Coordinates of N, CA and C in Angstrom, one line a residue:
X1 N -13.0 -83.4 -108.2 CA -14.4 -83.3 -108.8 C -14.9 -84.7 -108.8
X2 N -15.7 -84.9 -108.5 CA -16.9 -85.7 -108.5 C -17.8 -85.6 -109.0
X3 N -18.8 -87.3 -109.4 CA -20.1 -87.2 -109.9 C -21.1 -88.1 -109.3
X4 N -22.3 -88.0 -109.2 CA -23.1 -88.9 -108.5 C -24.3 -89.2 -110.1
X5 N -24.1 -90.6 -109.6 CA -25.4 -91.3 -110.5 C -26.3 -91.8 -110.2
X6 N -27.9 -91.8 -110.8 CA -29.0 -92.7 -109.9 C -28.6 -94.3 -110.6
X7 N -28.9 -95.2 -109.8 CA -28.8 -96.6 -111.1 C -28.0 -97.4 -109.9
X8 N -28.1 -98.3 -110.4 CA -27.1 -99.3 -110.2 C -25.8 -99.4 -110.2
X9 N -25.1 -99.4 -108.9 CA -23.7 -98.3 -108.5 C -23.1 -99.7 -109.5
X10 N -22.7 -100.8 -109.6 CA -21.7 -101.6 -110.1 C -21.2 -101.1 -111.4
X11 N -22.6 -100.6 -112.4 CA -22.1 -99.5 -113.7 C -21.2 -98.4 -113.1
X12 N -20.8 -97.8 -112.3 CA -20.1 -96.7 -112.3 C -18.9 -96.5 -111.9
X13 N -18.3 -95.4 -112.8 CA -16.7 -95.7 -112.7 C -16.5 -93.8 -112.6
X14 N -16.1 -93.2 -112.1 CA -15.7 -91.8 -112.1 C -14.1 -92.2 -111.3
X15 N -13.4 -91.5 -112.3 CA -12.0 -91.4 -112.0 C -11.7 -90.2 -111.5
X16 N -10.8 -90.4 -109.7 CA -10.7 -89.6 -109.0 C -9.3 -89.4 -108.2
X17 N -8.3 -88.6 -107.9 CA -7.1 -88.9 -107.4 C -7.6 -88.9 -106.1
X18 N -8.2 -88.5 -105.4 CA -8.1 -88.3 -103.8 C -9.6 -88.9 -103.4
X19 N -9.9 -89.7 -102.7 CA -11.0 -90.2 -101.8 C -11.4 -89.8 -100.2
X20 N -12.6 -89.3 -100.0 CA -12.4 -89.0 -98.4 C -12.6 -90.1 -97.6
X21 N -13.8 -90.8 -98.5 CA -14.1 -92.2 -97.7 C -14.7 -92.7 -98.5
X22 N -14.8 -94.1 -98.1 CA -15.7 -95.5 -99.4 C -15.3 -96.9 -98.8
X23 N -16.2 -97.9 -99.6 CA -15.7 -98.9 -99.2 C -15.5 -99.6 -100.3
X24 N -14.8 -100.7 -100.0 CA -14.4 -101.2 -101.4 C -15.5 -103.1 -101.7
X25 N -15.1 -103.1 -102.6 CA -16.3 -104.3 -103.4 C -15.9 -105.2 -102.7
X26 N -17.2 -105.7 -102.2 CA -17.3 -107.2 -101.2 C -18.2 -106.7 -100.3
X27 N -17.5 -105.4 -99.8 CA -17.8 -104.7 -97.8 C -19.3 -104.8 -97.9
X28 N -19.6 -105.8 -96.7 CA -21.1 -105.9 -96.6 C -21.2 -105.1 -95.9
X29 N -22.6 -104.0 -96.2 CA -23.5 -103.2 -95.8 C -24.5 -103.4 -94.8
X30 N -25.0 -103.1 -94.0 CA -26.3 -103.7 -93.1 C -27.5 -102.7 -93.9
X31 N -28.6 -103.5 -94.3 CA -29.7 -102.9 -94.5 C -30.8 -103.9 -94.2
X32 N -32.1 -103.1 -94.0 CA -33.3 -103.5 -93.7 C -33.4 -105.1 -94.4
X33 N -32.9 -105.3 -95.2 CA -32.9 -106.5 -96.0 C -32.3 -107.6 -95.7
X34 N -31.2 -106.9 -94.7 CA -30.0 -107.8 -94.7 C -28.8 -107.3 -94.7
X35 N -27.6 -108.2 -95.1 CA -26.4 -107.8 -95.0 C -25.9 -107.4 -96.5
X36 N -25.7 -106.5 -97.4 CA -25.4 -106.8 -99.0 C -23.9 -106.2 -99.5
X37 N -23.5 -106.8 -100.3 CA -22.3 -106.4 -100.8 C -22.9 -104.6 -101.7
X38 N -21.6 -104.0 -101.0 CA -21.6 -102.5 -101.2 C -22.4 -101.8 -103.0
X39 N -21.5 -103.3 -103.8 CA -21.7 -102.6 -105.1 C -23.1 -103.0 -105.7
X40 N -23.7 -103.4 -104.4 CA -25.2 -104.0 -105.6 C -26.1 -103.0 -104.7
X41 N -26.1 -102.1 -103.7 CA -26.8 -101.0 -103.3 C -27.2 -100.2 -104.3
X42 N -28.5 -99.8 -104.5 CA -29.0 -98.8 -105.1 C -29.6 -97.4 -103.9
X43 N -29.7 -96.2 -104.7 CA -30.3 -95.6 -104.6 C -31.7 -95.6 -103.7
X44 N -32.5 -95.5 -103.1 CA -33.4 -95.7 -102.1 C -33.8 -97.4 -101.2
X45 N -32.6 -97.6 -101.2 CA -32.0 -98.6 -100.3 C -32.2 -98.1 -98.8
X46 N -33.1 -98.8 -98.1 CA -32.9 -98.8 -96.7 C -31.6 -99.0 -95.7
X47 N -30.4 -98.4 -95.5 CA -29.5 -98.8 -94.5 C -29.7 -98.4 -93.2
X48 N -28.9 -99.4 -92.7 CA -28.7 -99.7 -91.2 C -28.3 -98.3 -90.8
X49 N -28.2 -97.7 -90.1 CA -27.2 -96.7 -89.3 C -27.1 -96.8 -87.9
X50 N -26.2 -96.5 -87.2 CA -25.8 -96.9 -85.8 C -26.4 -95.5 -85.2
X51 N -26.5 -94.3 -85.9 CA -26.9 -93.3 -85.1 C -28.2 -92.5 -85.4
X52 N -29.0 -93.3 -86.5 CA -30.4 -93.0 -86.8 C -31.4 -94.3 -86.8
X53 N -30.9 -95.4 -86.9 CA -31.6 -97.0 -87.6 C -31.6 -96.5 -89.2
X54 N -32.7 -97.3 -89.8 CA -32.7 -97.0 -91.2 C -33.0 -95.4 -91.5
X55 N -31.9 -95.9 -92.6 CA -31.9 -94.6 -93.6 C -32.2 -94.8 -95.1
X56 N -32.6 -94.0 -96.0 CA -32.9 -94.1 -97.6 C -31.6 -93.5 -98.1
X57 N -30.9 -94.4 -98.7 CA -29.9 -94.1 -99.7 C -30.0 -93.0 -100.4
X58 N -29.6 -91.7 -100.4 CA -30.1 -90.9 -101.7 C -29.1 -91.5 -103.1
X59 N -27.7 -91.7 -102.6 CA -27.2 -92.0 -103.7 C -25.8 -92.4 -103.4
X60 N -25.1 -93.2 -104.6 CA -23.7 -93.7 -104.4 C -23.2 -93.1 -105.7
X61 N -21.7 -92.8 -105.0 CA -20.3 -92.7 -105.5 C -19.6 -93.5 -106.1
X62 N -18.9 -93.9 -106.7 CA -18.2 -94.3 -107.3 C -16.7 -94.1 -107.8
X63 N -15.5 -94.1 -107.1 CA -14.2 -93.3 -107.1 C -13.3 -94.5 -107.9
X64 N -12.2 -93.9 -108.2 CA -10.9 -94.7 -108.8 C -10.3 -94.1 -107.8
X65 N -9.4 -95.5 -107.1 CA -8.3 -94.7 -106.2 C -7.3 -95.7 -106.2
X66 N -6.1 -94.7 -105.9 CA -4.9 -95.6 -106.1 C -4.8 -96.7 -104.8
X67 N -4.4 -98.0 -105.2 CA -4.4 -98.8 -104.0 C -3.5 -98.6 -102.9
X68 N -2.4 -97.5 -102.7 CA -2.1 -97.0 -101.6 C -2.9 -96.1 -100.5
X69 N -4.2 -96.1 -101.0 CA -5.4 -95.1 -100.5 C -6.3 -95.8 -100.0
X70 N -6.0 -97.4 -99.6 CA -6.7 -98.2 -99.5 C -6.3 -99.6 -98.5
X71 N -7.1 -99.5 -97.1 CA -6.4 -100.3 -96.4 C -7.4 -101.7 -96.4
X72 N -6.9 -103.2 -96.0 CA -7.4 -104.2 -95.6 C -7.7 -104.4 -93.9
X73 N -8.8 -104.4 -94.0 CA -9.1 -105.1 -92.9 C -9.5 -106.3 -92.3
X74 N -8.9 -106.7 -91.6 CA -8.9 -108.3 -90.9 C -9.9 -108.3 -90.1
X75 N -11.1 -109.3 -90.2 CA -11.9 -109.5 -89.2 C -11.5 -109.3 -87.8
X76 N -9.9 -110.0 -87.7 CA -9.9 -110.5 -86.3 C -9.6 -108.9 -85.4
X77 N -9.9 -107.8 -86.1 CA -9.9 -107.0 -85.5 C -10.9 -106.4 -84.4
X78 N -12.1 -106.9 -84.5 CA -13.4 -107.2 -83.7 C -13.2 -108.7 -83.3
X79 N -13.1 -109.3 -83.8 CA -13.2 -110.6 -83.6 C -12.0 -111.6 -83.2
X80 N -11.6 -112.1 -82.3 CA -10.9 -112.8 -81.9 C -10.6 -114.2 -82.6
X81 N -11.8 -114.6 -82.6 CA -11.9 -115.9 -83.7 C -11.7 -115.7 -84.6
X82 N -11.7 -114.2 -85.2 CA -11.1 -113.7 -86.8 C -12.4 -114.3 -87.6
X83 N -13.8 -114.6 -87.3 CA -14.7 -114.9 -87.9 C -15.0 -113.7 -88.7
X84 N -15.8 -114.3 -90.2 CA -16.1 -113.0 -91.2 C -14.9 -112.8 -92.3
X85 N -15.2 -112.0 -93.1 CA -14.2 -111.6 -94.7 C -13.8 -110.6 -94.5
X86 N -12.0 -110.7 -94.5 CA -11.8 -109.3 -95.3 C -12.5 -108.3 -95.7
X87 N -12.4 -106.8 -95.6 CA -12.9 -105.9 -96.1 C -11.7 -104.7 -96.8
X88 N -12.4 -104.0 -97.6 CA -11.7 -102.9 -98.4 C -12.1 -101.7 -97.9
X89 N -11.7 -100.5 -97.3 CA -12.4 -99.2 -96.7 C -10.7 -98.3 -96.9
X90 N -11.5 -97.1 -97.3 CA -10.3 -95.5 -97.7 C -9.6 -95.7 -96.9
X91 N -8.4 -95.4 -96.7 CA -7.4 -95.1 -95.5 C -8.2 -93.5 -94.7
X92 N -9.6 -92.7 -95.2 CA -9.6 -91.7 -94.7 C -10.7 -91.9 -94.1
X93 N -11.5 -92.9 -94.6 CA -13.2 -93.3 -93.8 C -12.6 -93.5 -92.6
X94 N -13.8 -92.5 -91.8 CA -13.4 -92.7 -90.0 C -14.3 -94.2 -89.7
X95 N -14.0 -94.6 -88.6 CA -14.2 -95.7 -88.0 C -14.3 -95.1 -86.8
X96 N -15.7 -95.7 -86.1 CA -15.7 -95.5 -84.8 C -15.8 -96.6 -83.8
X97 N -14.4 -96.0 -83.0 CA -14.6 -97.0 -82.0 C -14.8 -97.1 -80.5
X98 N -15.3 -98.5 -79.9 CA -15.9 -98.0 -78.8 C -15.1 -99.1 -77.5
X99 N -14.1 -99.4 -77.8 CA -13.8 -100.3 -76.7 C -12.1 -100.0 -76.4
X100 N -11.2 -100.9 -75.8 CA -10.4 -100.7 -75.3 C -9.5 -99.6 -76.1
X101 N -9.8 -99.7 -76.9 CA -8.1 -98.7 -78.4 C -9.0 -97.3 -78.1
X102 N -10.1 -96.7 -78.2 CA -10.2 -95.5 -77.6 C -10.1 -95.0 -76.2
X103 N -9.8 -95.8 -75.9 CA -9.4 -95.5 -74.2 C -7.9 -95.2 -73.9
X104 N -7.2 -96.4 -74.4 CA -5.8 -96.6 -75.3 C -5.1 -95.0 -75.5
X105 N -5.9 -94.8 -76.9 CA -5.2 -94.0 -78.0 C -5.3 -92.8 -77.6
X106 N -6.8 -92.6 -76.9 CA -7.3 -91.3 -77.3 C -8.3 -90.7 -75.9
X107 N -7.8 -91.5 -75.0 CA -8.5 -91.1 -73.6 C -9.9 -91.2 -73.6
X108 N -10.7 -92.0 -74.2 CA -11.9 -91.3 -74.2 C -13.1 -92.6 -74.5
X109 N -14.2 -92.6 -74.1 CA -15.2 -94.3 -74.5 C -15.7 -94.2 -75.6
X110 N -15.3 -93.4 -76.4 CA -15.3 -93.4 -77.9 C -14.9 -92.5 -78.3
X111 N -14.4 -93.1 -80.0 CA -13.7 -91.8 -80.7 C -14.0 -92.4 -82.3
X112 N -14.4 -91.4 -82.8 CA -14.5 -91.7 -84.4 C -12.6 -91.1 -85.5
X113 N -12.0 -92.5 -85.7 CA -11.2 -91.8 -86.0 C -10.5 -92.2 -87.7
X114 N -9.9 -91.8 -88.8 CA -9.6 -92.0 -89.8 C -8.7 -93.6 -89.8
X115 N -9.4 -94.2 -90.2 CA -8.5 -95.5 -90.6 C -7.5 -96.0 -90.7
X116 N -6.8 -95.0 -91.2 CA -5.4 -95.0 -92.1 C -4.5 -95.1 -90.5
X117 N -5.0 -94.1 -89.5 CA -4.5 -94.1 -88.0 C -4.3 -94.8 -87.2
X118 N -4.9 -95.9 -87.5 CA -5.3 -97.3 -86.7 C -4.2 -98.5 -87.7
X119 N -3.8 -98.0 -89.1 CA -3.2 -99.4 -89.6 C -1.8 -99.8 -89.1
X120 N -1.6 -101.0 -89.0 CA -0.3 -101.3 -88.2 C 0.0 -102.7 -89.0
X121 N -0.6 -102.7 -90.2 CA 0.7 -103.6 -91.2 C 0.1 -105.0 -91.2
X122 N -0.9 -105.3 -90.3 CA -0.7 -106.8 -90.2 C -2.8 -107.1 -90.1
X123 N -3.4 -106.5 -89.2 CA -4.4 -106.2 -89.0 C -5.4 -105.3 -89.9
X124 N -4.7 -104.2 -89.7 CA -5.2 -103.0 -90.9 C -3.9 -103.1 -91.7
X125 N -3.7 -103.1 -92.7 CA -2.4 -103.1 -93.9 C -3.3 -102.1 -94.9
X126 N -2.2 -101.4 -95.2 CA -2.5 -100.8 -97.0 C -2.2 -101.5 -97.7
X127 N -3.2 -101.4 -99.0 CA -2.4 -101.9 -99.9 C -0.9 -101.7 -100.8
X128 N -0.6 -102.1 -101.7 CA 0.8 -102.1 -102.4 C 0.3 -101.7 -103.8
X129 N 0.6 -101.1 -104.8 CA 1.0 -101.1 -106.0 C 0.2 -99.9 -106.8
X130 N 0.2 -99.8 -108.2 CA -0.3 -98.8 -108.8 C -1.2 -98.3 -108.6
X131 N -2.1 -99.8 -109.6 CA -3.3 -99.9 -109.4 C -4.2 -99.2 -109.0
X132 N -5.3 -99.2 -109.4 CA -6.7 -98.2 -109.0 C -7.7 -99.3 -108.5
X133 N -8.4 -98.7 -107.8 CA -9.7 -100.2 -107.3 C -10.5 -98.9 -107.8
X134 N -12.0 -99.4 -107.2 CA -13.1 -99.0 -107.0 C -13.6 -98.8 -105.9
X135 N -13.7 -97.7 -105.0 CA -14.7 -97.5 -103.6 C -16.2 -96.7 -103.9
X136 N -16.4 -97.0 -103.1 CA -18.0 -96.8 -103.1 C -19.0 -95.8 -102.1
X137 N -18.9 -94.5 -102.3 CA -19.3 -93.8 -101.1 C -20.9 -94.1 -101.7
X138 N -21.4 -93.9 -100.0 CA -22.9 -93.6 -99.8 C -23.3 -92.3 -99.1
X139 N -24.3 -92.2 -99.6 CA -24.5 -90.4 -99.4 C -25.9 -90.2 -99.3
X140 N -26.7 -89.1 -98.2 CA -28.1 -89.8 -97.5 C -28.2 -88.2 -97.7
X141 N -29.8 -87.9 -97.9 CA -30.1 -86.6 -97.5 C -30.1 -85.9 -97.1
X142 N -30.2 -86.0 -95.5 CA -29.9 -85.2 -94.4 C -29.0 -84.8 -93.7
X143 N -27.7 -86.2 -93.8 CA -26.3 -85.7 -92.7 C -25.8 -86.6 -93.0
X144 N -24.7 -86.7 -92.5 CA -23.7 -87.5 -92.4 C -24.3 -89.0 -91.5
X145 N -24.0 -89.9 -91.9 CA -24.1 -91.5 -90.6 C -23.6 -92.1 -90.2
X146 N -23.0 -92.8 -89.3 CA -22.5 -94.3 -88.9 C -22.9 -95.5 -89.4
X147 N -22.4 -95.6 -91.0 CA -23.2 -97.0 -91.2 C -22.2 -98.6 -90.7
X148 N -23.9 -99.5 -90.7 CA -22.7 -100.6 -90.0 C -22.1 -101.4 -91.6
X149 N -21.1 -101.9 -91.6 CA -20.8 -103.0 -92.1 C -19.9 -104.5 -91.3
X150 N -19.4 -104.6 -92.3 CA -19.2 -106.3 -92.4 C -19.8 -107.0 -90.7
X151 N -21.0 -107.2 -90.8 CA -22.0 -107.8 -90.2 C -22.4 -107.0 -89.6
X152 N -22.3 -105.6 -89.0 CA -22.0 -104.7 -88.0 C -21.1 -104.8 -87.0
X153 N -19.9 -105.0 -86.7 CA -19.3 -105.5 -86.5 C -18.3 -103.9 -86.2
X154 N -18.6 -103.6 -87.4 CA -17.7 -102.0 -87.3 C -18.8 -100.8 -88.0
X155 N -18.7 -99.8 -87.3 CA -19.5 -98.5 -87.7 C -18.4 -97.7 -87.7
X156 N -19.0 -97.0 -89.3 CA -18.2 -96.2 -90.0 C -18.8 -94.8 -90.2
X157 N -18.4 -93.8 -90.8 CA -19.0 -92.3 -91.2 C -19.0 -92.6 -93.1
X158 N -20.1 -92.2 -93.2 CA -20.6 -92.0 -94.7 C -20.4 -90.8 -95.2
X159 N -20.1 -90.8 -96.5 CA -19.7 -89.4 -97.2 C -20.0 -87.8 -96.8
X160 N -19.8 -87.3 -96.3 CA -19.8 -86.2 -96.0 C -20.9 -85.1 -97.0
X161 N -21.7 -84.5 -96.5 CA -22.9 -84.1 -97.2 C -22.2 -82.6 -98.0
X162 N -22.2 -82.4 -99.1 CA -21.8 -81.1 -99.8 C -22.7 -80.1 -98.9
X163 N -21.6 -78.7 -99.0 CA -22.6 -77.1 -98.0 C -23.8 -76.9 -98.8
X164 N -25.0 -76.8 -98.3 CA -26.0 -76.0 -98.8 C -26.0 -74.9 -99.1
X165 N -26.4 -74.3 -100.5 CA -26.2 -72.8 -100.2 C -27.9 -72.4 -100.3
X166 N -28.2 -71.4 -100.1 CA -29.0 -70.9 -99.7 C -30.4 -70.2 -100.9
X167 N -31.1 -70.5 -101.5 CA -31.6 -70.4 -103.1 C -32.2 -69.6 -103.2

């Protein structure tokens, strides 16, 4: 179970055992504005998307998840120079990628695929210990997106839109 709030996502805390996807506090965002850390997005926020341009925020999530549910990522995973920060994203948020590792892995010049599948300990690592963090889903009106983060550098899939039922 879940809950969604309007407001200013850094107030919000909903405790959750399982995460599908999020990103964790720091992960810069690309929006119309700029680049912003995840947890200061509000609600009708302009973001970036790789497979619409801007989108309007309808709203952000807010999860407790255990830090085994939760990998690091190393810049130098795009980046050779390893230029840019650390980031925090679900072990379940897909990542899509478009260069040599889907050709690699998965036969193909792109593949959107879960995070957690890609970690190898040193580059992508999980985390260790009890502990609970904070991730941050974003969630858009119409569908599901590719948003960019940490500079755009990586495009990701945003929370998955609940079924419509029919009124």
């Amino acid at each position: 179970m879940s809950q969604a709030f309007p407001g200013r996502a850094r107030s919000i805390r909903v405790p959750l055992s399982s995460c599908r996807s999020g990103f964790g506090t720091g992960t810069g965002v690309l929006t119309t504005e700029g680049e912003m850390p995840v947890e200061f997005l509000e609600p009708g926020d302009r973001i970036v998307t790789w497979d619409r341009g801007a989108i309007r925020l309808a709203r952000i999530v807010v999860r407790l998840v255990p830090r085994a549910q939760v990998l690091r990522v190393r810049p130098s995973v795009t980046d050779p120079a390893g230029a840019g920060r650390d980031f925090l994203i679900s072990a379940q948020t897909r990542l899509l990628l478009r260069d040599w590792r889907a050709a690699a892995l998965f036969g193909k010049h792109s593949a959107l695929v879960e995070a957690g599948r890609l970690a190898d300990g040193a580059h992508i690592a999980r985390l260790g210990g009890a502990d609970r963090l904070r991730l941050f889903q974003l969630h858009f009106d119409d569908a599901q997106h590719l948003v960019q983060i940490a500079g755009g550098r990586f495009q990701v899939a945003s929370a998955k839109m609940p079924a419509r039922t029919a009124a």
